[in-house]
Short mmCIF file of C-alpha atoms in Angstrom, two decimals:
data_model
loop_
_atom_site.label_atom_id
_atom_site.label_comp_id
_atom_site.label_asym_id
_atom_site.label_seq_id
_atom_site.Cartn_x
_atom_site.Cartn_y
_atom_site.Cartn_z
CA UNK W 1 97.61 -74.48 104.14
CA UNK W 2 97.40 -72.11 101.11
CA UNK W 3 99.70 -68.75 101.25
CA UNK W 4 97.01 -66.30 100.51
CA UNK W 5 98.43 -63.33 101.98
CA UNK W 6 98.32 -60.31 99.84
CA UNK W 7 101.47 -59.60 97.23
CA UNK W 8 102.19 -56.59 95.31
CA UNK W 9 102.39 -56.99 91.26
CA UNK W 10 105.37 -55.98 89.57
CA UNK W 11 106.32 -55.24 86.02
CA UNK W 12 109.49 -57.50 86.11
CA UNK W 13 108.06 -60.51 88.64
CA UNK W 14 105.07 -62.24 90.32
CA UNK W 15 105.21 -60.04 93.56
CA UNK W 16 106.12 -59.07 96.70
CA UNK W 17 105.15 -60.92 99.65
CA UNK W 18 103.68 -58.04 101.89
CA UNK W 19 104.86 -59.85 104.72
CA UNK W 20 108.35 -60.69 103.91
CA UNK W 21 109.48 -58.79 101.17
CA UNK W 22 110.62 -61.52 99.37
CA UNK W 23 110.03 -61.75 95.53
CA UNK W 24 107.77 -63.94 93.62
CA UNK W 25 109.43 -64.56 90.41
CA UNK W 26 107.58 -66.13 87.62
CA UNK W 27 108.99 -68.22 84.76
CA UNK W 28 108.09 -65.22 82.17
CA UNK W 29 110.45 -63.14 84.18
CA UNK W 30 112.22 -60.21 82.43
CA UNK W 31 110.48 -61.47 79.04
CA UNK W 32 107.08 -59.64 79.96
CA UNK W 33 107.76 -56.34 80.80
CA UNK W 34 104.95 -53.58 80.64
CA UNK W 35 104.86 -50.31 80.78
CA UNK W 36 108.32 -49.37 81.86
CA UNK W 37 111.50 -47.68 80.27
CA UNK W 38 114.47 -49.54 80.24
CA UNK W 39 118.03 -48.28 80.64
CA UNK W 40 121.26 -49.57 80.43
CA UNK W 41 121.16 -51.02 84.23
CA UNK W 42 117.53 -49.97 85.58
CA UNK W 43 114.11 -49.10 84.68
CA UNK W 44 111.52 -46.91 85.40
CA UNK W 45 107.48 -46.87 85.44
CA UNK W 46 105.75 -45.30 82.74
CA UNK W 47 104.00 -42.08 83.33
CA UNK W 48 100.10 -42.18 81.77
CA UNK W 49 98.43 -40.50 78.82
CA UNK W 50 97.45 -36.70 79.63
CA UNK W 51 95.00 -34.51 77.04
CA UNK W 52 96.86 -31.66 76.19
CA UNK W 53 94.41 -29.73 73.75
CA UNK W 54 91.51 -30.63 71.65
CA UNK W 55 90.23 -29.54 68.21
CA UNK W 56 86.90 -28.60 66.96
CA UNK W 57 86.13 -28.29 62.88
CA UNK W 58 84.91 -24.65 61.15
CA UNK W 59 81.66 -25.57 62.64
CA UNK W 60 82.25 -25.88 65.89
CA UNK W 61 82.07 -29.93 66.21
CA UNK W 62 84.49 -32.06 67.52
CA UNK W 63 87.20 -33.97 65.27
CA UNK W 64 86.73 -37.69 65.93
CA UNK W 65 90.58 -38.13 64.88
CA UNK W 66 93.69 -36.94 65.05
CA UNK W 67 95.00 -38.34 62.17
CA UNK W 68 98.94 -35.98 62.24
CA UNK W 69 100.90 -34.57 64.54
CA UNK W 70 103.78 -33.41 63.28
CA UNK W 71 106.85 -30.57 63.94
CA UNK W 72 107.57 -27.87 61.89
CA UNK W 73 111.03 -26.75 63.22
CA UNK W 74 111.41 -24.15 61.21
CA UNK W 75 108.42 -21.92 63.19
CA UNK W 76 109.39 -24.07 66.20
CA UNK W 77 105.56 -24.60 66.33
CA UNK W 78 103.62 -28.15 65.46
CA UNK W 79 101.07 -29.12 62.87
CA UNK W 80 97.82 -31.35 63.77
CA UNK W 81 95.72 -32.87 61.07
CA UNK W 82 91.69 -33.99 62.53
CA UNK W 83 89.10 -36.07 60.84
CA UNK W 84 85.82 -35.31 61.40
CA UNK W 85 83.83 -38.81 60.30
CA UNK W 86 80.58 -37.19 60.20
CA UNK W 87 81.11 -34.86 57.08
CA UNK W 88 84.45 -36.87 56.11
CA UNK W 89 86.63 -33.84 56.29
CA UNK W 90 90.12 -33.61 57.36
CA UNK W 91 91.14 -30.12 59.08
CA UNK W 92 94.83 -28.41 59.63
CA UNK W 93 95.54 -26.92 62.80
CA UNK W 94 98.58 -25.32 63.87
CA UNK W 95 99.41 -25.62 67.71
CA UNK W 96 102.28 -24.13 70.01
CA UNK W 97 105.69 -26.20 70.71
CA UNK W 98 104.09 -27.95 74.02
CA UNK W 99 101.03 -29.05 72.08
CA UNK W 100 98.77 -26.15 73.47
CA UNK W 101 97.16 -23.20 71.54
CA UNK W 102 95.13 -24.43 68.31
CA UNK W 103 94.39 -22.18 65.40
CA UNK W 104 92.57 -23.75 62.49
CA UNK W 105 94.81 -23.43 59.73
CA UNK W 106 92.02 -25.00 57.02
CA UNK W 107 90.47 -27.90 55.54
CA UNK W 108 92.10 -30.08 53.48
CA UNK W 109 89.44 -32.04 51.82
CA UNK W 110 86.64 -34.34 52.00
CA UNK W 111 87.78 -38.09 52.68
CA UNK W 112 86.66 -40.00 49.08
CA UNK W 113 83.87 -42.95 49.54
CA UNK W 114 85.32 -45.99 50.63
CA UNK W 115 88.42 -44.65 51.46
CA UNK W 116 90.22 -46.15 54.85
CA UNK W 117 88.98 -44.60 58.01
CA UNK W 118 90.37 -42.97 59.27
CA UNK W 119 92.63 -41.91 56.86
CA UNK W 120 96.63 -42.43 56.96
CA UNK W 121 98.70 -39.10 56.63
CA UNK W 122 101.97 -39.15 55.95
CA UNK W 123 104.01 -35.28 56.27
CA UNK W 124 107.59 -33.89 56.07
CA UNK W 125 108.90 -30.60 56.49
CA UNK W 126 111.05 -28.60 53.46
CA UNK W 127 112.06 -25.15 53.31
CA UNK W 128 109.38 -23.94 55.67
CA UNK W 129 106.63 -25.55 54.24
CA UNK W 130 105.32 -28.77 55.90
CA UNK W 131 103.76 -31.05 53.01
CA UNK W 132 100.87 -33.53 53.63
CA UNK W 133 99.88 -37.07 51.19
CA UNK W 134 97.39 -39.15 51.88
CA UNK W 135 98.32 -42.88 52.51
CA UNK W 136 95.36 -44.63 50.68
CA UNK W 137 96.22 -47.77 48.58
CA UNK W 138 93.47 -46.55 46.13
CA UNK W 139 94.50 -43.94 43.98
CA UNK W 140 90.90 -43.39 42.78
CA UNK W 141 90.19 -42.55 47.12
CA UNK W 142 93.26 -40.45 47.40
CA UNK W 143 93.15 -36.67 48.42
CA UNK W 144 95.94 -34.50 46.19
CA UNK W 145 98.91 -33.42 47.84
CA UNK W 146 99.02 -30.28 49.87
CA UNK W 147 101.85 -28.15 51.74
CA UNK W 148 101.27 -25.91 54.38
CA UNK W 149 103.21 -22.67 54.01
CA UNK W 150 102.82 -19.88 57.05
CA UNK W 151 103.75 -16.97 54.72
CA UNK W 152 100.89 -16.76 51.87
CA UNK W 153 97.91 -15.41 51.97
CA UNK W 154 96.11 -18.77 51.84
CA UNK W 155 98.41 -20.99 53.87
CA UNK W 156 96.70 -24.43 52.54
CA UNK W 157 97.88 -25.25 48.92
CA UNK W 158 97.66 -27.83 46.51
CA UNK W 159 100.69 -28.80 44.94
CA UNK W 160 100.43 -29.07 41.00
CA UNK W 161 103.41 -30.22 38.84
CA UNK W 162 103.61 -30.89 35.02
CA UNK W 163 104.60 -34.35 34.35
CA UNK W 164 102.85 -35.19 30.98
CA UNK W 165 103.31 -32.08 28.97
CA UNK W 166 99.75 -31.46 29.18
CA UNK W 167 99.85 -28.78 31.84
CA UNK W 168 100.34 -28.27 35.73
CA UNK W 169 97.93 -30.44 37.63
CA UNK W 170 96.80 -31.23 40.80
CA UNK W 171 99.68 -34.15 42.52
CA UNK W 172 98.23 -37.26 43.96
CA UNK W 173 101.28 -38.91 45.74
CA UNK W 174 100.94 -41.58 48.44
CA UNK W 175 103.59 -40.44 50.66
CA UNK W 176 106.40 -37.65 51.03
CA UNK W 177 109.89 -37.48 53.03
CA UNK W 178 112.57 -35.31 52.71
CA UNK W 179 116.08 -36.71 51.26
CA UNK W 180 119.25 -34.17 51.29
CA UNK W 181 117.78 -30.74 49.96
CA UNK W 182 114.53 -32.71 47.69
CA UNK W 183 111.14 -33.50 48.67
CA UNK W 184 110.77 -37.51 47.81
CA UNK W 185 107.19 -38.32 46.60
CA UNK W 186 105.94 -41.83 45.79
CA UNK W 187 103.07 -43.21 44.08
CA UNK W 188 102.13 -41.19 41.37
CA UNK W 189 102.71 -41.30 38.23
CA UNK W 190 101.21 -38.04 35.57
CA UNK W 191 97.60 -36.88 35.03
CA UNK W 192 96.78 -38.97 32.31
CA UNK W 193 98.48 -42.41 34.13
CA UNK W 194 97.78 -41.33 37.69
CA UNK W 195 98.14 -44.80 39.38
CA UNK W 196 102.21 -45.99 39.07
CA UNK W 197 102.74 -47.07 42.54
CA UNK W 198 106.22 -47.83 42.15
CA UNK W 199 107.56 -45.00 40.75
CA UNK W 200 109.67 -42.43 43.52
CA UNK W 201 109.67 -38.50 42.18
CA UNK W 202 112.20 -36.23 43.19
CA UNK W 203 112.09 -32.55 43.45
CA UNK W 204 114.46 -29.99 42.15
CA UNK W 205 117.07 -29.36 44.59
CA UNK W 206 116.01 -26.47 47.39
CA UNK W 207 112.61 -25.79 45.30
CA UNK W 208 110.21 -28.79 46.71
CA UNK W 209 107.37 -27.27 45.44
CA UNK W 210 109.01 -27.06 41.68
CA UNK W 211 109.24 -30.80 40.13
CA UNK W 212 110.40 -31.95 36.22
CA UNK W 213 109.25 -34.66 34.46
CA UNK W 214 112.16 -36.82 34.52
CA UNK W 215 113.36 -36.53 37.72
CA UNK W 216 112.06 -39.96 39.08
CA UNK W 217 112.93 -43.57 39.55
CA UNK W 218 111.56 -47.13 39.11
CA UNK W 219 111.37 -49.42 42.12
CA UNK W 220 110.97 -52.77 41.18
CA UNK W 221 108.15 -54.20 39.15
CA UNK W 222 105.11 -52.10 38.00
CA UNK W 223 102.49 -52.00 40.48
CA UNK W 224 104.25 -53.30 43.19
CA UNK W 225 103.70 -50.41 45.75
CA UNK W 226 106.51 -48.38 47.42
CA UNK W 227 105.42 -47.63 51.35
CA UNK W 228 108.10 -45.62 52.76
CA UNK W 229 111.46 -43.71 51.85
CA UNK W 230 113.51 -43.20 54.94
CA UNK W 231 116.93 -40.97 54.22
CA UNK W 232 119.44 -42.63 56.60
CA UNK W 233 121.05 -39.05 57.33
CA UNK W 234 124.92 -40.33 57.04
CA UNK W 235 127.28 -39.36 54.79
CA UNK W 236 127.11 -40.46 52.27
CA UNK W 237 122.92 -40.41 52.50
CA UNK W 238 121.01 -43.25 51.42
CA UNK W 239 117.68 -43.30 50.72
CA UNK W 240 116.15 -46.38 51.62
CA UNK W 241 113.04 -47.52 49.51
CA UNK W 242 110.46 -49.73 51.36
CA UNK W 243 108.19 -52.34 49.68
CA UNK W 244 105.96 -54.81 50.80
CA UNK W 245 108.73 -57.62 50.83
CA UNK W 246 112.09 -55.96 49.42
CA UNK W 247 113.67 -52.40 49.90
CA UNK W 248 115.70 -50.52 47.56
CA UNK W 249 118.12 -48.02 48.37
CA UNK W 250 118.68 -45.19 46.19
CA UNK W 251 122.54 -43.75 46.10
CA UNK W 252 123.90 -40.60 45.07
CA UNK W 253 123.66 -37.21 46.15
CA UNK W 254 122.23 -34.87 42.80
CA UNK W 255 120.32 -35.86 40.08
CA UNK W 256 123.74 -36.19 38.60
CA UNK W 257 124.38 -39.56 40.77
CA UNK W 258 121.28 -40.56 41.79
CA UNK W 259 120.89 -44.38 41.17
CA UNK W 260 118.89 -47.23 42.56
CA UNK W 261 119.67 -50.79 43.45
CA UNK W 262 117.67 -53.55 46.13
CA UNK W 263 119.79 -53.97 48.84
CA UNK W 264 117.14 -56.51 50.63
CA UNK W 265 115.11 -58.83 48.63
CA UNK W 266 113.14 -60.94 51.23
CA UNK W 267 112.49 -58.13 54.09
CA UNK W 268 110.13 -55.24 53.30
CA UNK W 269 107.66 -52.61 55.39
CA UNK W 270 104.26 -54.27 57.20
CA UNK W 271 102.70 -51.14 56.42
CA UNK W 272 103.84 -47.41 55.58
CA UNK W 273 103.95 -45.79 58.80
CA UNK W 274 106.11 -48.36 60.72
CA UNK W 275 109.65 -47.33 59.76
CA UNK W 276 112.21 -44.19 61.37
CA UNK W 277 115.32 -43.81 61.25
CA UNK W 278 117.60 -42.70 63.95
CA UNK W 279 121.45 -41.67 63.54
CA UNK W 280 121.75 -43.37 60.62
CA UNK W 281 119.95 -46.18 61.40
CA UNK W 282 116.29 -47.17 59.98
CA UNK W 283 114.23 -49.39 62.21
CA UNK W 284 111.32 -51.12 61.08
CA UNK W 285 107.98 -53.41 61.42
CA UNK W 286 108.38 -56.26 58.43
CA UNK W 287 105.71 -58.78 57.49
CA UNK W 288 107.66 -61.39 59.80
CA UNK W 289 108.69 -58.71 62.88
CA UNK W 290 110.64 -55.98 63.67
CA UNK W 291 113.94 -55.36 61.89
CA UNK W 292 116.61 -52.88 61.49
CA UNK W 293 118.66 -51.61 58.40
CA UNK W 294 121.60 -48.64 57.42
CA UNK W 295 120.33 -49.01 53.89
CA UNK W 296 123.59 -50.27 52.17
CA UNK W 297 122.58 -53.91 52.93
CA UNK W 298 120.47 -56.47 54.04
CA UNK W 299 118.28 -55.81 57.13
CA UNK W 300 119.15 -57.89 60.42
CA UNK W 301 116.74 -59.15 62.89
CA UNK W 302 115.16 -57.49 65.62
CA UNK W 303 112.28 -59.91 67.01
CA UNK W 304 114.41 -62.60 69.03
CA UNK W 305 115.52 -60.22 72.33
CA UNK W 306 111.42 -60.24 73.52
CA UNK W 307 110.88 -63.69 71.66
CA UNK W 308 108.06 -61.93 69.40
CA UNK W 309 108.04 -64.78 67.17
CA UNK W 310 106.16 -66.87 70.67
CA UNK W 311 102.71 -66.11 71.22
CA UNK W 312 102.10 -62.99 73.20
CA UNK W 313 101.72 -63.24 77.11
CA UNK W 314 97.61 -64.27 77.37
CA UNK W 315 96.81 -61.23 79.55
CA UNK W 316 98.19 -58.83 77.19
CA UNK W 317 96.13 -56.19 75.31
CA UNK W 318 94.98 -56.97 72.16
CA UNK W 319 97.14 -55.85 69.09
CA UNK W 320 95.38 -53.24 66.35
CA UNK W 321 95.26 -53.32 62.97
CA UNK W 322 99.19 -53.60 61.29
CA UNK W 323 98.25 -51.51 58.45
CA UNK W 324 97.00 -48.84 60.72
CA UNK W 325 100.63 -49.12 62.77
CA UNK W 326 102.99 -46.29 63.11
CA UNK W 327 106.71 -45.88 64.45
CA UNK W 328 107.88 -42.93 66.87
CA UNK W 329 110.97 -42.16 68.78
CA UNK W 330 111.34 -40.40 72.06
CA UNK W 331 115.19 -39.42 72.20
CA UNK W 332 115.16 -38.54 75.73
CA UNK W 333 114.19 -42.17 76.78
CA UNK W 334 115.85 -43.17 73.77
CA UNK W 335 112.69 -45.58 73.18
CA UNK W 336 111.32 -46.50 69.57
CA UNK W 337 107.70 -47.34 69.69
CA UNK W 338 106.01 -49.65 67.17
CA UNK W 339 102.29 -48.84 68.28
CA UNK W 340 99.25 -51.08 67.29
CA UNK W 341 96.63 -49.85 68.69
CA UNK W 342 96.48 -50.30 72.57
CA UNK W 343 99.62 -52.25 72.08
CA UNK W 344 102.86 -50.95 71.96
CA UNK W 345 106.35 -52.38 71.40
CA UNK W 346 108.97 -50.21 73.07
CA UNK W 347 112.63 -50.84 71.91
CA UNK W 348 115.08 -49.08 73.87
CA UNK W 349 118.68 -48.75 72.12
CA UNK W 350 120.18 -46.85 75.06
CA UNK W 351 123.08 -49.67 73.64
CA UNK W 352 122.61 -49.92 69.89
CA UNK W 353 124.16 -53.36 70.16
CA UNK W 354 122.43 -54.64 72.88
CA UNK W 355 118.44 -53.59 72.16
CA UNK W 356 115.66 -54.28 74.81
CA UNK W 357 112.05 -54.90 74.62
CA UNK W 358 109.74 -54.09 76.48
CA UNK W 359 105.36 -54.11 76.09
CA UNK W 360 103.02 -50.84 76.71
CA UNK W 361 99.46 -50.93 77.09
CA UNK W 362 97.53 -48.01 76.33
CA UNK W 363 94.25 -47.08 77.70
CA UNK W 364 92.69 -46.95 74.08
CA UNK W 365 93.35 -46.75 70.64
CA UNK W 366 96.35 -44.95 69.29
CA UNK W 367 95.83 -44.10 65.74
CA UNK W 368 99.12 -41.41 65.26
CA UNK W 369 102.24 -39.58 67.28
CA UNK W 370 104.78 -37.66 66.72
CA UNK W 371 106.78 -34.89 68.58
CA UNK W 372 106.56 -30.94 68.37
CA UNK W 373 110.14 -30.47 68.87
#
């Protein structure tokens, strides 16, 4: 006779017989594991999405996107960037610590034709100004650089810099991090040879919005894009350069010392949102899987703990788009998210040694995250 009495599902097993209490274990046991946080000797259920604010454009329409969210520490307030798809423009809000309160700091620009939609933002924070790039792979479909700065009279301003002798002019880079006391810029080269994907810029040293000519490096071969610069934060500070399949680290500490050698010639980025770095070490989405480097050597592994490298379990959500990934941290879980989409990977390194995977499913599509704080 067939045991169809009711069980309850759980997150690490088949069931629970209603009747008995006994568990129903099946054979993907503590390899599937959804929507929990694990610790070093329990876990706990995931709390669900809430809406904490919303964001209209300067006339009075919704955004479709949010495309940012980022901190700025240094007001102890955050910064939200929103796409609007039907006129193409991208807006800059600023919003209160807890994600409330939203005062529409400006527009940006209007998205190019055939750029990626939505767009890609990439943002770090300097001297109490919060720069923005636009992640396009185009140059022709990217918006110039721009830096927020709370104490001019136009907060919203385009960042211009000199590097051809022929005058200050409007910066185009791909992406922007902060390394030591410089703003790091990538994928630009001057006004007249805009499009040098592989070159890194560096600022002058406490002045990110004042940049020379020569301060800049070569990664690799020309055209060969750089993704991501992570700063590993130790002493002393690495910079790790990401490309599609190598990274680079740059060494040093002034313009002085500053030098650049690949410290990982198989392993690159998936795409250029997927990598952060926490104390001191930078954890990544590759081509082949998740990985994890200090950025003095070779990366090491990262996949084999959840078996990503088998196919995923059939009733799982379907992954997003890779290039359209992005990597967040939640310190007091201690949880690193890789987030396609409705899929998430959640990494917990409550024991940096001893990493654990787990799945999240989301109720839609996650394009961005970050934290206010």
């Amino acid at each position: 006779m067939p045991d169809d009495r009711p069980k309850i599902p759980l997150s690490f097993g088949g069931g629970m017989d209603r009747a008995t209490g006994v568990f129903e274990v099946g054979p993907e046991n503590f390899l599937d594991l959804r929507n929990v946080y694990l610790y070093r000797n329990r876990l706990e259920a995931r709390k669900g999405l809430a809406a904490a604010n919303a964001f209209v454009d300067d006339a009075a329409a919704d955004v479709d996107d949010v495309v940012l969210v980022s901190p700025m520490r240094s007001e102890q307030m955050g910064v939200v960037v929103g796409y609007q798809d039907g006129d193409r423009e991208l807006h800059v809000y600023r919003v209160d610590g807890d994600g409330t309160g939203t005062d529409l700091v400006g527009a940006w620009g209007t998205l190019p034709a055939l750029a990626h939609e939505p767009p890609r933002v990439l943002a770090t924070e300097s001297y109490r100004k919060l720069f923005l790039a636009h992640d396009e792979v185009v140059f022709g479909r990217r918006l110039s650089t721009y830096y927020y700065d709370p104490f001019v009279g136009t907060p919203l301003v385009q960042l211009t810099a000199d590097f051809d002798g022929a005058g200050a002019a409007p910066v185009y880079f791909r992406g922007v991090a902060r390394h030591l006391n410089y703003v790091i810029g990538w994928g630009y080269g001057t006004a007249s040879e805009p499009s040098r994907p592989e070159i890194v810029r560096i600022s002058m040293p406490a002045a990110p919005t004042s940049w020379n000519a020569e301060h800049y490096v070569i990664a690799g071969v020309r055209d060969d894009p750089v993704l991501n610069c992570q700063s590993m934060g130790a002493t002393p500070s690495p910079l790790a350069v990401f490309k599609g399949n190598e990274t680079y680290q740059i060494f040093g500490f002034d313009r002085r010392t500053f030098g650049i050698r690949r410290i990982d010639d198989i392993y690159g980025l998936a795409a250029a949102r997927l990598a952060i770095t926490v104390n001191g070490v930078c954890y990544f989405w590759s081509l082949e899987g998740p990985r994890a480097t200090s950025g003095n050597g070779p990366s090491k592994d990262l996949a084999w703990p959840l078996d990503l490298d088998a196919p995923a379990p059939a009733t799982l959500v379907a992954e997003g788009a890779i290039k359209d990934g992005f990597a967040e941290y939640l310190p007091g879980r201690r949880v690193i998210l890789f987030v396609f989409g409705k899929r998430v990977y959640a990494l917990s390194i409550w024991n940096p040694t001893d990493p654990k995977w787990s799945y999240w499913e989301m109720g839609y599509e996650l394009f961005c995250g970050g934290r206010l704080s």
